[in-house]
Amino acid sequence: MKQAHHPDLDEIGLVGVMGALSDPIRMGLVRVLADGRERGWGELRAPVAKSTLSHHLRVLRDAGVTRTRQEGTRCFVELRRHDLETRFPGLLDAVLQAACDDDVGAHVGVAADRDVG
């Protein structure tokens, strides 16, 4: 697998970030990642096919919302909270609060430890 591109801080744009966050699945992924933990892709659970989940994760990465790291055959993803806060102070917290209030993305979660493999 080739190395994934992650936009530099000054390349992260508001329109791209808001577009990436406009989908309920992607918003759910961000809600899951908001705990600050890096997650393996296999831990993430969403009501979509694996290929569709991969697409959503790529959209978030390309917008600068997440960072992906490969270790052997496994891929890990984390929220770029610090970068987003630096670029757009208060935006992520406001969006996360609104998503929680409106229950957007609540159908996305993390697999139980025994389910991860």
Coordinates of N, CA, C and O in Angstrom, one line a residue:
M1 N 0.8 -1.2 0.0 CA 0.0 0.0 0.0 C 0.9 1.2 0.0 O 1.8 1.3 0.8
K2 N 0.6 2.2 -0.8 CA 1.4 3.4 -0.9 C 1.1 4.3 0.3 O 0.0 4.1 0.9
Q3 N 2.0 5.1 0.6 CA 1.8 6.0 1.8 C 0.6 7.0 1.5 O 0.6 7.6 0.5
A4 N -0.3 7.1 2.5 CA -1.4 8.0 2.4 C -1.0 9.5 2.5 O -0.1 9.8 3.3
H5 N -1.6 10.3 1.7 CA -1.4 11.8 1.8 C -2.2 12.4 2.9 O -3.4 12.1 3.0
H6 N -1.5 13.2 3.7 CA -2.2 13.9 4.8 C -1.9 15.4 4.5 O -0.8 15.8 4.4
P7 N -3.0 16.2 4.3 CA -2.7 17.6 4.1 C -2.0 18.3 5.2 O -2.2 18.0 6.4
D8 N -1.1 19.2 4.9 CA -0.4 20.0 5.9 C -1.4 20.9 6.5 O -2.5 21.2 6.0
L9 N -1.1 21.5 7.7 CA -2.0 22.3 8.4 C -2.6 23.5 7.6 O -3.8 23.7 7.6
D10 N -1.7 24.1 6.8 CA -2.2 25.2 6.0 C -3.0 24.8 4.7 O -3.6 25.6 4.1
E11 N -3.0 23.5 4.5 CA -3.8 23.0 3.3 C -5.2 22.5 3.8 O -6.0 22.2 2.9
I12 N -5.4 22.5 5.1 CA -6.8 22.1 5.6 C -7.7 23.3 5.4 O -7.5 24.4 6.0
G13 N -8.7 23.1 4.6 CA -9.7 24.2 4.3 C -11.0 24.0 4.9 O -11.5 22.8 5.1
L14 N -11.7 25.1 5.2 CA -13.0 25.0 5.9 C -14.0 24.2 5.1 O -14.8 23.4 5.6
V15 N -14.1 24.5 3.8 CA -15.1 23.9 2.9 C -14.8 22.3 2.9 O -15.8 21.6 3.0
G16 N -13.6 21.9 2.8 CA -13.3 20.5 2.8 C -13.6 19.8 4.1 O -14.2 18.7 4.1
V17 N -13.3 20.5 5.2 CA -13.7 19.9 6.5 C -15.2 19.8 6.7 O -15.7 18.8 7.1
M18 N -15.9 20.9 6.4 CA -17.3 20.9 6.5 C -18.0 19.8 5.6 O -18.9 19.2 6.0
G19 N -17.4 19.7 4.4 CA -18.0 18.7 3.5 C -17.7 17.3 4.0 O -18.6 16.4 3.9
A20 N -16.6 17.1 4.6 CA -16.3 15.7 5.1 C -17.2 15.4 6.3 O -17.6 14.3 6.5
L21 N -17.5 16.4 7.1 CA -18.4 16.2 8.3 C -19.8 16.2 8.0 O -20.7 16.0 8.8
S22 N -20.2 16.5 6.7 CA -21.6 16.6 6.4 C -22.4 15.2 6.2 O -23.6 15.2 6.1
D23 N -21.6 14.1 6.3 CA -22.2 12.8 6.1 C -22.4 12.2 7.5 O -21.5 12.2 8.3
P24 N -23.6 11.6 7.8 CA -23.8 11.0 9.1 C -22.8 9.9 9.5 O -22.4 9.7 10.6
I25 N -22.4 9.1 8.5 CA -21.4 8.0 8.8 C -20.1 8.6 9.2 O -19.5 8.3 10.2
R26 N -19.6 9.6 8.4 CA -18.4 10.3 8.7 C -18.5 11.0 10.1 O -17.5 11.0 10.8
M27 N -19.6 11.6 10.3 CA -19.8 12.3 11.6 C -19.7 11.3 12.8 O -19.1 11.6 13.8
G28 N -20.3 10.1 12.6 CA -20.2 9.1 13.6 C -18.8 8.6 13.8 O -18.4 8.4 14.9
L29 N -18.0 8.5 12.7 CA -16.6 8.1 12.9 C -15.8 9.2 13.7 O -15.0 8.8 14.5
V30 N -16.1 10.4 13.4 CA -15.4 11.5 14.1 C -15.9 11.4 15.6 O -15.0 11.6 16.5
R31 N -17.1 11.2 15.9 CA -17.6 11.0 17.3 C -16.8 9.9 18.0 O -16.4 10.0 19.1
V32 N -16.7 8.8 17.3 CA -15.9 7.6 17.9 C -14.5 8.0 18.2 O -13.9 7.7 19.2
L33 N -13.9 8.7 17.2 CA -12.5 9.1 17.3 C -12.2 10.3 18.3 O -11.1 10.6 18.7
A34 N -13.3 11.0 18.7 CA -13.2 12.2 19.5 C -12.6 11.8 20.9 O -12.2 12.7 21.6
D35 N -12.6 10.5 21.3 CA -12.1 10.2 22.6 C -10.5 10.3 22.6 O -9.9 10.1 23.7
G36 N -9.9 10.6 21.5 CA -8.5 10.7 21.4 C -7.7 9.5 21.2 O -6.5 9.5 21.0
R37 N -8.4 8.3 21.1 CA -7.6 7.1 20.9 C -7.5 6.8 19.4 O -8.4 7.1 18.6
E38 N -6.3 6.3 19.1 CA -6.1 5.8 17.8 C -6.8 4.4 17.6 O -6.8 3.6 18.5
R39 N -7.6 4.2 16.5 CA -8.3 3.0 16.4 C -7.9 2.3 15.1 O -7.6 2.9 14.1
G40 N -7.8 1.0 15.2 CA -7.6 0.1 14.0 C -8.9 0.1 13.2 O -10.0 0.2 13.7
W41 N -8.8 0.1 11.9 CA -9.9 0.1 11.0 C -10.9 -1.1 11.3 O -12.1 -0.9 11.3
G42 N -10.3 -2.2 11.7 CA -11.1 -3.3 12.1 C -12.0 -3.2 13.3 O -12.9 -3.9 13.6
E43 N -11.6 -2.2 14.1 CA -12.4 -1.9 15.3 C -13.7 -1.1 15.0 O -14.6 -1.1 15.8
L44 N -13.7 -0.4 13.9 CA -14.8 0.6 13.6 C -16.0 -0.2 13.0 O -15.8 -1.1 12.2
R45 N -17.1 0.1 13.6 CA -18.4 -0.5 13.1 C -19.3 0.5 12.6 O -19.7 1.5 13.3
A46 N -19.8 0.3 11.4 CA -20.8 1.2 10.7 C -21.7 0.3 9.9 O -21.2 -0.7 9.3
P47 N -22.9 0.8 9.7 CA -23.8 0.0 8.8 C -23.6 0.1 7.3 O -24.5 0.5 6.6
V48 N -22.4 -0.1 6.9 CA -22.0 0.0 5.5 C -21.0 -1.1 5.2 O -20.4 -1.6 6.1
A49 N -20.8 -1.3 3.9 CA -19.8 -2.3 3.4 C -18.4 -1.8 3.8 O -18.2 -0.6 3.9
K50 N -17.5 -2.7 3.9 CA -16.1 -2.3 4.2 C -15.5 -1.4 3.2 O -14.8 -0.4 3.5
S51 N -15.9 -1.6 1.9 CA -15.4 -0.7 0.9 C -16.0 0.8 1.1 O -15.3 1.7 0.8
T52 N -17.2 0.8 1.5 CA -17.8 2.2 1.8 C -17.2 2.8 3.0 O -16.9 4.0 3.0
L53 N -16.9 2.0 4.0 CA -16.3 2.5 5.2 C -14.9 3.1 4.8 O -14.5 4.2 5.3
S54 N -14.2 2.3 4.0 CA -12.9 2.8 3.5 C -13.0 4.1 2.8 O -12.2 5.0 3.0
H55 N -14.0 4.3 2.0 CA -14.2 5.5 1.3 C -14.4 6.7 2.3 O -13.9 7.7 2.1
H56 N -15.3 6.4 3.3 CA -15.6 7.5 4.3 C -14.3 7.9 5.0 O -14.1 9.1 5.3
L57 N -13.5 6.9 5.4 CA -12.2 7.2 6.1 C -11.3 8.0 5.2 O -10.6 8.9 5.6
R58 N -11.3 7.7 3.9 CA -10.4 8.4 2.9 C -10.9 9.9 2.8 O -10.1 10.8 2.8
V59 N -12.2 10.1 2.8 CA -12.7 11.5 2.7 C -12.3 12.3 3.9 O -11.8 13.4 3.8
L60 N -12.4 11.7 5.1 CA -12.0 12.3 6.3 C -10.5 12.6 6.3 O -10.0 13.7 6.7
R61 N -9.7 11.7 5.8 CA -8.2 11.9 5.8 C -7.9 13.0 4.7 O -7.1 13.9 5.0
D62 N -8.5 12.9 3.6 CA -8.1 13.9 2.5 C -8.5 15.3 2.9 O -7.9 16.3 2.5
A63 N -9.5 15.4 3.8 CA -10.0 16.8 4.2 C -9.1 17.3 5.4 O -9.2 18.4 5.8
G64 N -8.3 16.4 6.0 CA -7.4 16.8 7.1 C -8.0 16.6 8.4 O -7.5 17.0 9.4
V65 N -9.2 15.8 8.5 CA -9.9 15.6 9.7 C -9.2 14.5 10.5 O -9.2 14.5 11.7
T66 N -8.7 13.5 9.8 CA -8.1 12.3 10.5 C -6.7 12.1 9.9 O -6.3 12.6 8.8
R67 N -5.9 11.3 10.6 CA -4.6 10.8 10.2 C -4.6 9.3 10.2 O -5.1 8.7 11.1
T68 N -4.1 8.7 9.1 CA -4.1 7.3 9.0 C -2.6 6.8 9.0 O -1.7 7.4 8.5
R69 N -2.4 5.7 9.7 CA -1.1 5.1 9.9 C -1.1 3.6 9.6 O -2.1 3.0 10.0
Q70 N -0.2 3.2 8.8 CA -0.2 1.7 8.5 C 1.0 1.1 9.3 O 2.1 1.6 9.4
E71 N 0.7 -0.1 9.8 CA 1.7 -0.9 10.5 C 1.5 -2.3 10.0 O 0.6 -3.0 10.4
G72 N 2.4 -2.7 9.2 CA 2.3 -4.0 8.5 C 1.1 -4.0 7.7 O 0.9 -3.2 6.8
T73 N 0.2 -5.0 7.9 CA -1.0 -5.1 7.1 C -2.2 -4.3 7.8 O -3.3 -4.3 7.2
R74 N -2.0 -3.8 9.0 CA -3.1 -3.1 9.7 C -3.0 -1.6 9.5 O -1.9 -1.0 9.4
C75 N -4.2 -1.0 9.5 CA -4.3 0.5 9.3 C -4.9 1.0 10.6 O -5.9 0.4 11.1
F76 N -4.4 2.2 11.0 CA -5.0 2.8 12.2 C -5.4 4.2 11.9 O -4.8 4.9 11.0
V77 N -6.3 4.8 12.6 CA -6.8 6.1 12.3 C -7.0 6.9 13.6 O -7.4 6.3 14.6
E78 N -6.7 8.2 13.5 CA -6.9 9.0 14.7 C -7.4 10.4 14.2 O -7.2 10.8 13.1
L79 N -8.1 11.1 15.1 CA -8.7 12.4 14.8 C -7.5 13.4 14.9 O -6.7 13.4 15.9
R80 N -7.5 14.4 14.0 CA -6.4 15.4 14.1 C -7.0 16.6 14.9 O -7.0 17.7 14.4
R81 N -7.4 16.3 16.1 CA -8.0 17.3 16.9 C -7.2 18.6 17.1 O -7.7 19.7 16.9
H82 N -5.9 18.4 17.4 CA -5.1 19.6 17.7 C -4.9 20.4 16.4 O -5.0 21.6 16.5
D83 N -4.7 19.8 15.3 CA -4.6 20.5 14.0 C -5.9 21.3 13.7 O -5.9 22.4 13.2
L84 N -7.0 20.6 13.9 CA -8.3 21.2 13.6 C -8.6 22.4 14.5 O -9.1 23.5 14.1
E85 N -8.2 22.2 15.8 CA -8.4 23.3 16.8 C -7.5 24.5 16.4 O -7.9 25.7 16.6
T86 N -6.2 24.2 16.0 CA -5.3 25.3 15.6 C -5.8 26.0 14.4 O -5.8 27.3 14.4
R87 N -6.3 25.3 13.4 CA -6.8 25.9 12.2 C -8.2 26.6 12.3 O -8.4 27.7 11.8
F88 N -9.1 26.0 13.1 CA -10.5 26.5 13.2 C -10.9 26.4 14.7 O -11.6 25.5 15.1
P89 N -10.4 27.3 15.5 CA -10.7 27.2 17.0 C -12.2 27.1 17.3 O -13.0 27.9 16.8
G90 N -12.5 26.1 18.1 CA -13.8 25.8 18.5 C -14.8 25.1 17.6 O -15.8 24.7 18.0
L91 N -14.3 25.0 16.3 CA -15.2 24.3 15.3 C -15.5 22.9 15.7 O -16.7 22.5 15.7
L92 N -14.5 22.1 15.9 CA -14.7 20.7 16.1 C -15.6 20.4 17.4 O -16.6 19.6 17.3
D93 N -15.4 21.1 18.4 CA -16.2 21.0 19.6 C -17.6 21.3 19.4 O -18.6 20.7 19.8
A94 N -17.9 22.4 18.6 CA -19.2 22.9 18.3 C -19.9 21.8 17.5 O -21.1 21.5 17.7
V95 N -19.2 21.3 16.5 CA -19.8 20.3 15.6 C -20.1 19.0 16.3 O -21.2 18.4 16.2
L96 N -19.2 18.6 17.2 CA -19.4 17.4 18.0 C -20.6 17.5 18.9 O -21.4 16.6 19.1
Q97 N -20.7 18.7 19.5 CA -21.8 18.9 20.5 C -23.1 18.9 19.7 O -24.1 18.3 20.2
A98 N -23.2 19.5 18.5 CA -24.4 19.5 17.7 C -24.8 18.1 17.3 O -25.9 17.7 17.3
A99 N -23.7 17.3 16.9 CA -24.0 15.9 16.5 C -24.5 15.1 17.6 O -25.4 14.3 17.4
C100 N -24.0 15.3 18.8 CA -24.5 14.6 20.0 C -25.9 15.0 20.3 O -26.8 14.2 20.5
D101 N -26.2 16.3 20.2 CA -27.5 16.8 20.5 C -28.6 16.3 19.6 O -29.7 16.0 20.0
D102 N -28.2 16.2 18.3 CA -29.1 15.7 17.3 C -29.0 14.2 17.0 O -29.6 13.7 16.1
D103 N -28.1 13.5 17.7 CA -27.9 12.1 17.6 C -27.4 11.7 16.2 O -27.7 10.6 15.7
V104 N -26.6 12.5 15.6 CA -26.1 12.3 14.3 C -24.9 11.3 14.4 O -24.0 11.6 15.2
G105 N -24.9 10.2 13.7 CA -23.8 9.3 13.7 C -23.8 8.3 14.8 O -22.8 7.6 15.0
A106 N -24.9 8.3 15.6 CA -24.9 7.4 16.8 C -24.9 5.9 16.4 O -24.5 5.1 17.2
H107 N -25.1 5.6 15.2 CA -25.2 4.2 14.7 C -23.8 3.7 14.3 O -23.6 2.6 13.9
V108 N -22.7 4.5 14.5 CA -21.4 4.2 14.3 C -20.7 3.9 15.6 O -20.9 4.7 16.6
G109 N -19.9 2.9 15.7 CA -19.3 2.5 17.0 C -18.0 1.8 16.8 O -17.4 1.8 15.8
V110 N -17.6 1.2 18.0 CA -16.4 0.4 18.0 C -16.7 -1.0 18.4 O -17.6 -1.3 19.3
A111 N -16.0 -2.0 17.8 CA -16.2 -3.4 18.1 C -15.8 -3.7 19.5 O -14.9 -3.1 20.1
A112 N -16.5 -4.6 20.2 CA -16.0 -5.1 21.5 C -14.6 -5.7 21.3 O -14.3 -6.3 20.2
D113 N -13.8 -5.7 22.3 CA -12.5 -6.3 22.2 C -12.4 -7.7 21.7 O -11.6 -8.0 20.9
R114 N -13.4 -8.5 22.0 CA -13.4 -9.9 21.5 C -13.7 -10.0 20.0 O -13.5 -11.0 19.4
D115 N -14.3 -8.9 19.5 CA -14.7 -8.9 18.1 C -13.6 -8.5 17.1 O -13.6 -8.6 15.9
V116 N -12.5 -7.8 17.7 CA -11.4 -7.2 16.9 C -10.5 -8.4 16.5 O -10.1 -9.2 17.4
G117 N -10.1 -8.4 15.2 CA -9.2 -9.4 14.8 C -8.4 -9.1 13.6 O -8.3 -8.2 12.9

